[in-house]
Coordinates of C-alpha atoms in Angstrom, one line a residue:
Chain A
M1 CA -154.6 139.6 -75.0
H2 CA -154.0 141.5 -71.8
E3 CA -156.3 141.0 -68.9
G4 CA -158.7 143.9 -68.3
R5 CA -158.0 145.8 -71.5
L6 CA -161.3 147.1 -72.9
I7 CA -159.8 148.4 -76.2
E8 CA -156.8 146.8 -77.6
F9 CA -154.8 147.6 -80.8
D10 CA -152.7 144.7 -81.8
R11 CA -150.1 145.9 -84.2
V12 CA -152.6 147.7 -86.3
S13 CA -151.8 149.3 -89.6
F14 CA -154.2 151.2 -91.9
A15 CA -153.8 152.5 -95.4
Y16 CA -156.1 154.2 -97.9
S17 CA -155.4 152.2 -101.1
S18 CA -151.5 152.6 -101.0
E19 CA -151.2 155.6 -98.8
P20 CA -150.2 154.4 -95.3
V21 CA -152.1 156.3 -92.6
L22 CA -151.3 154.3 -89.4
E23 CA -148.4 152.0 -88.9
D24 CA -148.0 149.2 -86.4
L25 CA -150.1 150.7 -83.6
A26 CA -150.1 148.7 -80.4
F27 CA -151.7 149.9 -77.2
G28 CA -154.4 149.0 -74.7
L29 CA -157.0 151.1 -72.9
Y30 CA -158.6 150.2 -69.6
P31 CA -162.1 150.9 -68.4
G32 CA -162.9 154.2 -66.6
Q33 CA -160.3 156.3 -68.4
F34 CA -160.7 159.6 -70.1
V35 CA -158.1 159.2 -72.9
G36 CA -157.1 162.1 -75.2
I37 CA -155.6 161.5 -78.6
V38 CA -153.3 164.3 -79.8
G39 CA -151.0 164.9 -82.6
P40 CA -150.4 167.2 -85.5
N41 CA -152.8 167.5 -88.4
G42 CA -152.7 164.3 -90.5
A43 CA -151.2 162.2 -87.8
G44 CA -154.1 159.7 -88.1
K45 CA -156.0 160.6 -84.9
S46 CA -159.5 160.3 -86.4
T47 CA -158.5 157.1 -88.1
V48 CA -157.8 155.5 -84.7
L49 CA -161.3 156.3 -83.6
K50 CA -162.9 155.0 -86.8
L51 CA -160.9 151.7 -86.5
M52 CA -162.4 151.3 -83.0
N53 CA -166.0 151.4 -84.1
R54 CA -165.4 149.7 -87.5
L55 CA -166.1 152.7 -89.7
L56 CA -162.7 151.5 -91.1
A57 CA -161.1 148.1 -91.1
P58 CA -157.4 147.7 -90.4
S59 CA -155.2 146.6 -93.3
K60 CA -153.0 144.7 -90.9
G61 CA -153.4 143.6 -87.3
E62 CA -156.5 143.5 -85.1
V63 CA -158.6 145.8 -83.1
R64 CA -160.2 144.1 -80.1
I65 CA -163.0 145.3 -77.9
A66 CA -163.5 143.4 -74.6
G67 CA -161.2 140.7 -75.9
R68 CA -163.0 140.1 -79.2
S69 CA -162.1 141.4 -82.6
V70 CA -164.4 144.3 -83.7
S71 CA -165.0 142.4 -87.0
E72 CA -166.8 139.6 -85.0
Y73 CA -169.5 141.9 -83.6
S74 CA -172.7 142.6 -85.3
L75 CA -173.2 146.3 -86.0
K76 CA -176.0 146.3 -83.4
E77 CA -173.8 144.7 -80.7
L78 CA -171.1 147.2 -81.5
A79 CA -173.6 150.1 -81.2
R80 CA -174.4 148.8 -77.7
L81 CA -170.7 148.9 -76.8
I82 CA -169.5 152.0 -78.5
A83 CA -171.1 155.4 -79.0
F84 CA -169.5 157.9 -81.4
V85 CA -169.6 161.7 -81.7
P86 CA -168.4 162.5 -85.2
Q87 CA -166.4 165.6 -86.1
E88 CA -169.1 167.3 -88.2
P89 CA -172.5 165.8 -87.1
E90 CA -175.4 166.5 -89.4
Y91 CA -178.6 168.1 -88.1
F92 CA -182.1 167.9 -89.3
P93 CA -185.0 169.9 -87.7
F94 CA -185.7 167.2 -85.2
T95 CA -186.4 168.4 -81.7
V96 CA -183.7 167.8 -79.2
R97 CA -185.7 165.1 -77.5
E98 CA -186.4 163.4 -80.8
L99 CA -182.8 163.4 -81.7
V100 CA -181.5 162.2 -78.4
T101 CA -184.2 159.4 -78.5
L102 CA -182.5 158.2 -81.7
G103 CA -179.6 157.2 -79.4
R104 CA -181.9 154.4 -78.2
S105 CA -182.3 152.8 -81.6
P106 CA -179.7 150.1 -81.1
Y107 CA -182.0 148.7 -78.4
R108 CA -185.2 148.9 -80.3
S109 CA -186.4 146.0 -82.4
G110 CA -187.7 147.3 -85.6
Y111 CA -190.9 149.2 -84.9
G112 CA -191.2 149.2 -81.2
S113 CA -192.2 152.5 -79.7
V114 CA -190.3 154.4 -77.0
S115 CA -190.6 152.5 -73.7
P116 CA -190.8 154.3 -70.4
R117 CA -187.3 153.1 -69.6
D118 CA -186.0 154.6 -72.9
A119 CA -187.7 157.9 -72.1
E120 CA -186.0 157.9 -68.6
I121 CA -182.6 157.2 -70.1
V122 CA -183.2 160.0 -72.7
E123 CA -184.1 162.5 -69.9
E124 CA -181.0 161.5 -67.9
A125 CA -178.7 161.9 -70.9
M126 CA -180.2 165.3 -71.7
R127 CA -179.7 166.3 -68.0
E128 CA -176.1 165.2 -68.0
A129 CA -175.3 167.0 -71.2
G130 CA -177.2 170.1 -70.0
V131 CA -179.7 170.3 -72.8
V132 CA -182.9 169.7 -70.9
E133 CA -184.0 173.3 -71.0
F134 CA -184.3 173.2 -74.8
A135 CA -185.6 169.7 -75.1
D136 CA -188.5 170.6 -77.3
R137 CA -186.7 173.1 -79.6
P138 CA -185.7 172.1 -83.1
V139 CA -182.0 171.3 -83.2
D140 CA -181.3 173.5 -86.2
Q141 CA -182.3 176.6 -84.1
L142 CA -179.6 176.0 -81.5
S143 CA -176.1 177.5 -81.3
G144 CA -173.1 175.4 -82.2
G145 CA -172.2 174.7 -78.6
E146 CA -175.7 173.7 -77.8
R147 CA -175.8 171.4 -80.8
Q148 CA -172.6 169.7 -79.8
R149 CA -174.0 169.0 -76.3
V150 CA -177.1 167.5 -78.0
T151 CA -174.9 165.2 -80.0
V152 CA -173.1 164.2 -76.8
A153 CA -176.5 163.6 -75.1
R154 CA -177.5 161.4 -78.1
A155 CA -174.3 159.4 -77.6
L156 CA -174.9 159.1 -73.8
A157 CA -178.4 157.8 -74.4
Q158 CA -176.8 154.8 -76.1
K159 CA -175.6 153.7 -72.6
T160 CA -172.4 152.3 -73.9
P161 CA -169.3 151.4 -71.9
I162 CA -167.2 153.2 -74.5
L163 CA -167.7 156.7 -75.9
L164 CA -165.6 158.0 -78.8
L165 CA -165.5 161.7 -79.7
D166 CA -163.8 163.3 -82.7
E167 CA -162.8 166.8 -81.8
P168 CA -165.8 167.4 -79.6
T169 CA -164.6 170.9 -78.5
N170 CA -164.0 172.3 -81.9
H171 CA -165.8 175.6 -82.6
L172 CA -166.8 175.8 -78.9
D173 CA -166.1 178.7 -76.5
I174 CA -164.1 178.0 -73.4
E175 CA -167.1 177.6 -71.2
H176 CA -168.6 174.9 -73.5
Q177 CA -165.1 173.3 -73.9
L178 CA -164.7 172.9 -70.2
H179 CA -168.3 171.7 -69.8
I180 CA -167.7 168.9 -72.2
C181 CA -164.3 167.9 -70.7
R182 CA -165.7 167.9 -67.2
L183 CA -168.6 165.8 -68.3
L184 CA -166.2 163.3 -70.0
Q185 CA -164.0 163.2 -66.9
A186 CA -167.0 162.6 -64.7
K187 CA -168.3 159.8 -66.9
A188 CA -164.8 158.2 -66.9
N189 CA -164.6 158.4 -63.1
A190 CA -168.0 156.6 -63.1
G191 CA -166.6 153.8 -65.2
M192 CA -167.1 154.8 -68.8
T193 CA -164.1 154.8 -71.2
C194 CA -164.1 158.1 -73.1
V195 CA -161.7 158.5 -76.0
A196 CA -161.5 161.9 -77.6
V197 CA -159.4 163.4 -80.3
L198 CA -158.5 166.8 -79.0
H199 CA -156.4 169.6 -80.4
D200 CA -156.0 171.7 -77.2
L201 CA -153.1 170.2 -75.3
N202 CA -154.1 172.2 -72.2
L203 CA -157.5 170.5 -72.1
V204 CA -155.8 167.2 -72.4
A205 CA -153.3 168.1 -69.7
S206 CA -156.0 169.3 -67.3
Y207 CA -158.7 166.7 -67.8
C208 CA -157.5 163.4 -69.4
H209 CA -156.3 160.4 -67.4
E210 CA -154.2 159.3 -70.3
V211 CA -152.9 160.7 -73.5
L212 CA -152.0 159.0 -76.8
V213 CA -149.6 161.0 -78.9
L214 CA -149.6 160.2 -82.7
D215 CA -147.1 161.6 -85.2
L216 CA -147.0 160.5 -88.9
G217 CA -149.1 157.5 -88.3
R218 CA -147.1 156.2 -85.4
L219 CA -147.7 156.1 -81.7
V220 CA -144.9 158.2 -80.1
A221 CA -146.1 158.3 -76.5
H222 CA -148.7 156.9 -74.3
G223 CA -149.3 157.6 -70.6
A224 CA -150.4 160.1 -68.0
P225 CA -150.3 163.7 -69.4
G226 CA -148.0 164.8 -66.6
G227 CA -145.3 162.5 -67.8
V228 CA -146.0 162.7 -71.5
L229 CA -146.6 166.3 -72.5
T230 CA -143.1 167.5 -71.9
P231 CA -141.3 170.3 -73.7
E232 CA -139.2 167.7 -75.4
L233 CA -142.1 165.8 -76.8
V234 CA -143.9 169.0 -77.9
Q235 CA -140.7 170.1 -79.7
E236 CA -140.3 166.7 -81.3
V237 CA -143.9 166.3 -82.5
Y238 CA -145.1 169.9 -83.1
H239 CA -141.8 171.5 -83.8
V240 CA -142.5 174.3 -81.3
H241 CA -140.5 175.3 -78.3
I242 CA -142.4 175.7 -75.0
P243 CA -141.0 176.4 -71.5
D244 CA -141.6 173.8 -68.8
I245 CA -144.5 175.3 -66.8
R246 CA -146.7 173.5 -64.3
H247 CA -150.1 174.6 -63.2
P248 CA -149.7 176.3 -59.7
V249 CA -152.7 174.5 -58.3
T250 CA -152.9 171.1 -60.0
G251 CA -149.3 170.6 -60.9
R252 CA -150.2 169.5 -64.4
P253 CA -148.3 170.7 -67.4
V254 CA -149.3 174.0 -69.0
I255 CA -148.6 174.3 -72.7
A256 CA -147.8 177.9 -73.5
P257 CA -145.2 179.3 -75.9
Chain B
M1 CA -199.2 165.2 -77.3
R2 CA -197.4 165.3 -80.6
T3 CA -198.4 161.7 -81.3
R4 CA -202.1 162.3 -80.6
S5 CA -202.3 165.5 -82.7
G6 CA -200.3 163.6 -85.4
V7 CA -202.9 160.8 -85.5
L8 CA -205.6 163.4 -85.7
R9 CA -204.0 165.0 -88.7
G10 CA -203.7 161.6 -90.3
V11 CA -207.4 161.0 -89.8
V12 CA -208.2 164.4 -91.3
L13 CA -206.1 163.7 -94.3
L14 CA -207.7 160.3 -94.8
A15 CA -211.2 161.9 -94.6
F16 CA -210.1 164.5 -97.1
L17 CA -208.9 161.8 -99.5
L18 CA -212.2 159.9 -99.3
V19 CA -214.2 163.0 -99.9
S20 CA -212.0 164.1 -102.8
I21 CA -212.4 160.6 -104.4
L22 CA -216.2 160.8 -104.1
V23 CA -216.4 164.3 -105.5
A24 CA -213.9 163.6 -108.3
A25 CA -215.9 160.6 -109.4
A26 CA -219.0 162.7 -109.4
V27 CA -217.6 165.6 -111.4
G28 CA -217.5 165.5 -115.2
S29 CA -219.4 166.1 -118.4
V30 CA -222.3 164.1 -116.8
A31 CA -222.7 165.5 -113.3
I32 CA -223.7 162.9 -110.7
S33 CA -224.2 163.8 -107.0
P34 CA -221.3 162.7 -104.8
V35 CA -223.9 161.3 -102.4
N36 CA -225.1 158.9 -105.1
V37 CA -221.5 158.0 -105.9
G38 CA -221.0 157.2 -102.2
R39 CA -224.2 155.1 -102.2
M40 CA -223.1 153.4 -105.4
L41 CA -219.8 152.4 -103.8
L42 CA -221.4 151.1 -100.7
S43 CA -223.8 149.0 -102.7
R44 CA -221.4 147.7 -105.3
I45 CA -218.2 147.3 -103.4
L46 CA -219.3 146.6 -99.9
G47 CA -222.4 144.7 -101.1
F48 CA -225.1 146.5 -99.1
D49 CA -228.1 145.2 -101.0
S50 CA -230.5 147.2 -98.9
I51 CA -229.4 150.5 -100.4
E52 CA -232.0 152.0 -102.7
R53 CA -230.9 152.6 -106.3
T54 CA -231.3 156.4 -106.6
W55 CA -229.1 156.5 -109.7
T56 CA -229.5 155.4 -113.3
A57 CA -227.7 152.5 -115.0
A58 CA -225.8 154.9 -117.2
E59 CA -224.6 156.8 -114.2
E60 CA -223.4 153.7 -112.6
L61 CA -221.5 152.7 -115.8
I62 CA -219.8 156.0 -116.0
V63 CA -218.7 156.0 -112.4
M64 CA -217.8 152.3 -112.1
Q65 CA -216.1 151.8 -115.4
V66 CA -214.7 155.2 -116.3
R67 CA -214.3 157.7 -113.5
L68 CA -213.7 155.6 -110.4
P69 CA -210.7 153.5 -111.7
R70 CA -209.1 156.7 -113.0
V71 CA -209.6 158.5 -109.7
L72 CA -208.3 155.6 -107.7
L73 CA -205.3 155.4 -110.1
A74 CA -204.6 159.1 -109.5
A75 CA -204.7 158.5 -105.8
V76 CA -202.3 155.5 -106.0
I77 CA -199.9 157.3 -108.3
G78 CA -200.0 160.6 -106.4
G79 CA -199.4 158.7 -103.1
G80 CA -196.7 156.5 -104.6
L81 CA -194.7 159.3 -106.2
S82 CA -194.8 161.2 -102.9
A83 CA -193.7 158.2 -100.8
A84 CA -190.9 157.5 -103.3
G85 CA -189.9 161.2 -103.1
V86 CA -189.6 160.8 -99.3
L87 CA -187.4 157.8 -99.8
F88 CA -185.1 159.5 -102.4
Q89 CA -184.8 162.8 -100.5
G90 CA -184.0 160.8 -97.4
I91 CA -181.5 158.3 -98.7
L92 CA -179.7 160.8 -101.0
R93 CA -179.9 163.5 -98.3
N94 CA -180.7 166.0 -101.0
P95 CA -183.8 168.2 -100.9
L96 CA -183.8 168.4 -104.7
A97 CA -184.2 164.7 -105.1
D98 CA -187.4 163.4 -106.6
P99 CA -188.6 159.9 -107.7
Y100 CA -187.1 160.4 -111.1
I101 CA -183.7 161.5 -110.0
I102 CA -181.9 158.3 -110.7
G103 CA -183.1 157.8 -114.2
V104 CA -186.5 156.2 -113.7
S105 CA -188.4 158.7 -115.8
S106 CA -185.9 159.0 -118.7
G107 CA -185.6 155.2 -118.9
A108 CA -189.4 154.8 -118.8
S109 CA -189.7 157.5 -121.5
L110 CA -187.2 155.7 -123.7
G111 CA -189.1 152.4 -123.3
A112 CA -192.5 154.1 -123.9
A113 CA -191.4 156.2 -126.8
A114 CA -189.7 153.2 -128.5
A115 CA -192.9 151.2 -128.0
L116 CA -195.2 154.0 -129.3
L117 CA -193.1 154.9 -132.3
F118 CA -192.1 151.4 -133.4
F119 CA -194.2 148.7 -131.9
I120 CA -197.7 149.8 -131.0
P121 CA -200.3 151.0 -133.6
A122 CA -201.5 154.6 -133.2
G123 CA -204.0 155.3 -130.5
L124 CA -203.7 151.8 -129.0
G125 CA -200.9 152.6 -126.5
W126 CA -202.9 152.4 -123.4
Y127 CA -204.7 149.1 -124.2
G128 CA -201.5 147.2 -125.0
T129 CA -198.2 146.5 -123.6
L130 CA -196.9 150.0 -123.3
P131 CA -196.6 149.9 -119.4
L132 CA -194.4 146.9 -119.8
Y133 CA -192.0 148.7 -122.1
A134 CA -192.0 151.7 -119.9
F135 CA -191.4 149.6 -116.8
A136 CA -188.6 147.8 -118.4
G137 CA -187.0 151.1 -119.5
A138 CA -187.3 152.5 -116.0
V139 CA -185.8 149.4 -114.3
G140 CA -183.0 149.3 -116.9
A141 CA -182.1 152.9 -116.5
T142 CA -182.1 152.6 -112.7
F143 CA -179.8 149.7 -112.9
I144 CA -177.3 151.5 -115.2
V145 CA -177.3 154.5 -112.9
Y146 CA -176.8 152.2 -109.9
R147 CA -173.8 150.5 -111.5
V148 CA -172.3 153.8 -112.5
G149 CA -172.8 155.3 -109.0
L150 CA -171.3 152.3 -107.3
M151 CA -167.6 152.8 -106.6
H152 CA -165.5 150.0 -105.0
G153 CA -168.7 148.4 -103.9
R154 CA -169.9 151.5 -102.1
L155 CA -172.7 153.8 -103.1
H156 CA -172.1 157.5 -102.9
P157 CA -175.2 159.7 -103.1
T158 CA -173.5 162.4 -105.0
N159 CA -172.2 160.0 -107.6
L160 CA -175.6 158.5 -107.9
I161 CA -177.2 161.9 -108.6
L162 CA -174.6 162.8 -111.1
A163 CA -175.0 159.4 -112.9
G164 CA -178.7 160.0 -112.9
V165 CA -178.3 163.3 -114.6
A166 CA -175.9 161.9 -117.2
V167 CA -178.0 158.8 -118.0
G168 CA -181.1 161.0 -118.0
A169 CA -179.7 163.4 -120.5
L170 CA -178.5 160.5 -122.7
F171 CA -181.9 158.8 -122.7
T172 CA -183.9 162.0 -123.2
A173 CA -181.7 162.7 -126.2
M174 CA -182.4 159.3 -127.6
V175 CA -186.2 159.9 -127.2
S176 CA -185.9 163.2 -129.0
F177 CA -183.8 161.5 -131.7
M178 CA -186.5 159.0 -132.3
M179 CA -189.1 161.6 -132.4
V180 CA -187.3 163.5 -135.2
F181 CA -187.4 160.5 -137.5
K182 CA -190.7 158.9 -136.7
I183 CA -193.6 161.3 -136.7
Q184 CA -196.6 159.0 -136.5
N185 CA -197.9 158.6 -133.0
L186 CA -196.1 161.7 -131.9
Q187 CA -199.2 162.9 -130.1
D188 CA -199.2 159.9 -127.9
V189 CA -195.5 160.3 -127.1
Y190 CA -196.1 164.0 -126.1
M191 CA -199.0 163.0 -123.9
W192 CA -196.8 160.4 -122.3
L193 CA -193.9 162.7 -121.7
M194 CA -196.1 165.2 -120.0
G195 CA -197.9 162.6 -117.9
S196 CA -201.5 161.9 -118.2
L197 CA -204.2 159.6 -116.8
S198 CA -206.5 160.0 -119.8
G199 CA -208.2 156.7 -120.7
R200 CA -206.7 154.7 -117.9
G201 CA -208.9 152.2 -116.1
W202 CA -209.1 149.2 -113.9
R203 CA -206.4 147.4 -115.9
Q204 CA -203.7 150.1 -115.3
L205 CA -204.8 150.3 -111.7
G206 CA -204.5 146.6 -111.3
A207 CA -201.0 146.7 -112.9
A208 CA -199.6 149.6 -110.8
A209 CA -201.4 149.4 -107.5
P210 CA -199.8 146.2 -106.1
Y211 CA -196.2 147.5 -106.6
V212 CA -197.0 151.0 -105.3
L213 CA -199.0 150.0 -102.3
A214 CA -196.6 147.2 -101.2
G215 CA -193.6 149.4 -101.9
S216 CA -195.1 152.3 -99.8
A217 CA -195.9 149.9 -97.0
V218 CA -192.3 148.7 -96.9
A219 CA -191.2 152.3 -97.1
V220 CA -193.0 152.9 -93.8
L221 CA -191.2 149.9 -92.3
F222 CA -187.8 151.5 -93.2
A223 CA -188.8 154.9 -91.7
P224 CA -187.1 154.5 -88.3
K225 CA -183.8 153.6 -90.0
L226 CA -184.1 156.6 -92.3
D227 CA -184.5 158.8 -89.2
V228 CA -181.2 157.6 -87.9
Y229 CA -179.6 157.8 -91.3
L230 CA -180.5 161.6 -91.4
L231 CA -177.9 162.1 -88.7
G232 CA -175.2 161.2 -91.2
E233 CA -173.6 158.0 -92.4
E234 CA -171.0 157.8 -89.6
T235 CA -173.6 158.3 -86.9
A236 CA -176.0 155.9 -88.5
H237 CA -173.2 153.3 -88.6
S238 CA -172.4 153.9 -84.9
L239 CA -176.1 153.4 -84.1
G240 CA -176.0 149.9 -85.6
I241 CA -177.2 150.6 -89.1
D242 CA -175.6 148.9 -92.1
V243 CA -175.5 152.1 -94.2
Q244 CA -174.6 150.5 -97.5
R245 CA -177.4 147.9 -97.2
L246 CA -179.9 150.5 -96.2
Q247 CA -179.0 152.7 -99.2
K248 CA -179.4 149.8 -101.7
Q249 CA -182.7 148.6 -100.2
V250 CA -184.3 152.1 -100.1
L251 CA -183.2 152.9 -103.6
A252 CA -184.6 149.7 -104.9
I253 CA -188.0 150.3 -103.2
G254 CA -188.2 153.9 -104.3
A255 CA -187.2 153.0 -107.9
L256 CA -189.8 150.2 -108.0
I257 CA -192.6 152.5 -106.8
A258 CA -191.6 155.2 -109.2
A259 CA -191.2 152.7 -112.1
A260 CA -194.7 151.3 -111.5
C261 CA -196.2 154.8 -111.4
V262 CA -194.4 156.1 -114.5
A263 CA -195.2 153.0 -116.4
V264 CA -199.0 153.6 -116.4
S265 CA -199.1 157.4 -116.2
G266 CA -196.1 158.8 -118.0
V267 CA -193.9 161.4 -116.4
I268 CA -196.1 163.3 -113.9
G269 CA -193.6 165.8 -112.6
F270 CA -193.4 167.8 -109.4
V271 CA -195.7 165.7 -107.2
G272 CA -192.8 163.6 -105.8
L273 CA -190.6 166.7 -105.2
M274 CA -193.2 169.1 -103.8
V275 CA -195.5 166.9 -101.6
P276 CA -192.7 165.5 -99.4
H277 CA -191.4 169.0 -98.8
A278 CA -194.7 170.5 -98.0
V279 CA -195.6 167.7 -95.6
R280 CA -192.2 168.0 -94.0
I281 CA -192.8 171.7 -93.3
W282 CA -196.1 170.7 -91.9
I283 CA -195.3 167.8 -89.6
G284 CA -191.5 167.7 -89.3
P285 CA -188.8 165.2 -90.5
K286 CA -189.7 162.0 -88.7
H287 CA -190.1 159.4 -91.5
T288 CA -192.9 157.3 -90.1
R289 CA -195.4 160.2 -90.1
L290 CA -193.7 161.8 -93.1
T291 CA -194.1 158.7 -95.4
V292 CA -197.8 158.1 -94.4
Y293 CA -198.8 161.7 -94.6
A294 CA -197.0 162.3 -97.8
F295 CA -198.7 159.3 -99.4
L296 CA -202.1 160.7 -98.3
A297 CA -201.4 164.3 -99.3
G298 CA -199.9 163.2 -102.7
A299 CA -203.0 161.1 -103.3
I300 CA -205.3 164.0 -102.6
F301 CA -203.2 166.4 -104.7
L302 CA -203.2 164.2 -107.8
V303 CA -206.9 163.3 -107.5
V304 CA -207.7 167.0 -107.5
A305 CA -205.2 167.8 -110.2
D306 CA -206.4 165.1 -112.5
T307 CA -210.0 166.2 -112.0
L308 CA -209.0 169.7 -113.0
A309 CA -207.1 168.3 -115.9
R310 CA -210.2 166.6 -117.4
T311 CA -212.8 169.1 -116.5
V312 CA -211.5 172.7 -116.8
F313 CA -211.2 172.8 -120.6
S314 CA -213.6 170.0 -121.2
P315 CA -213.9 168.4 -123.8
I316 CA -210.2 169.0 -124.2
E317 CA -208.1 167.1 -121.6
L318 CA -204.9 168.5 -120.3
P319 CA -202.0 166.2 -119.4
V320 CA -202.2 166.2 -115.6
G321 CA -198.4 166.9 -115.5
I322 CA -199.2 170.4 -116.7
V323 CA -201.7 170.9 -113.9
T324 CA -199.4 169.6 -111.2
A325 CA -196.7 172.0 -112.2
M326 CA -198.9 174.9 -112.7
T327 CA -200.8 174.6 -109.4
G328 CA -198.0 173.0 -107.4
G329 CA -195.2 175.4 -108.3
P330 CA -196.8 178.6 -106.9
F331 CA -198.1 176.8 -103.9
F332 CA -194.7 175.4 -103.2
I333 CA -193.1 178.9 -103.5
Y334 CA -195.7 180.2 -101.1
L335 CA -194.9 177.5 -98.6
M336 CA -191.2 178.1 -98.8
R337 CA -191.5 181.9 -98.4
R338 CA -193.8 181.5 -95.4
S339 CA -191.7 179.1 -93.4

């Protein structure tokens, strides 16, 4: 293994029965990065996330977290290392605080009640995700953007070094999209590793430290967005032609037809 | 605040249950004052010798040997079906799930009908081995549904529900088939299929209560995991829960409770569907509270329903299943429209 890699894919392949989804993926991610995973529909982006937290097991190769194969961790240990925001979270009429408190369950033994420390962490997570003002409202009465932030708060309450998010900005308006991306960037700058499947290349270009580009189950590029998201790559992967434009202030790529 | 008001509501429910048990044991063709029933219980069960006997020996016989065991059985079964309903609705994530959804009732019906029609002399059903046949049928059907619903070693709630419907239809047809050809004992079979507590006593209570009470207690222990499970299987996994194992454990507990209930009472419908919903509307979806309160509310509901079943058209007794559906249905619709 390579020193310092928090997440490592060692020649990982994955197939559903005989249908190959990912082939021979090899990369490493370091702590404190906001990593975007991009690629066309069906490229295997969500599968990469699910291999990281063992929702799926590789058919070949090994996924390592902090130097150890994910298969060697207990589920509870894994839940203290990796939090996950799924693509379509389900909601029940819990209050926001109740739901975010469920994020503490990997730390609670069986029937223990919520400790003051847990309550503090929950408040902090709600503050970071910007959901404090509706802490006592039932989740099913909130808007889509608010719910998404609640789910992020629940994941933050897990206090994990790694946060995985599957299309967290889907269905959100631009304000909420930017809010989530800025939050992830800030968490990464504070040492967390955030890995998000994102569709919007401009969000990736503006906020991510690194980008993984997948196409047809293979990793075709990995690096800083400025060097990776070139017109040539977009042409190759998405089959669309874009001019080479840079943001006048940040100098990062702008993806516009 | 929530917790404190929650506990208060629980105490209120418990008090309601005790009062309904006393009143139910007092009501009947021979009316006895509930106060005397209470004194009788204190003297007989808790052994307070100092309590003055303000009741007759006949009254004591009626209460202690006939009414009380039946009332307690109603409480245990109403509570058990409701707790099982909470488990099934939670683990199948389906609001239409009830304790019978994975074949428990149809299997028990097949076992009971076969026993009543072929093995047990007329009118003797409740004094013999009928609950054993019904229990075996319930467990057998559950196991078949479980095997059918299991795909590549994984349970899928939708498959399980569909398998339950299919196996249920098959077993129900087999019961009807038997009823066409064997007509003696049909009355007993009908009473069984509609669910009744008529003639049940300490014996049935002793047979069902250990499973139901132990199962419901274990259900409460699983409550925190079910809360997490409500957020979806992927989220539950990422919060450290072995989803497959949880599904199997919860289904086994729910099926055991339901099988023990149905074995002694027949198919009492609607309690296990309605009570969990009504309680959820009242106190929210958190499973610890939900399971405890649903047990208490279900117990109260069935005690009251069974008392109505044996008194309203006295001396004719209705199967209590008819009363639960007739009173519960409209009440449920009212609750749903209001919220």
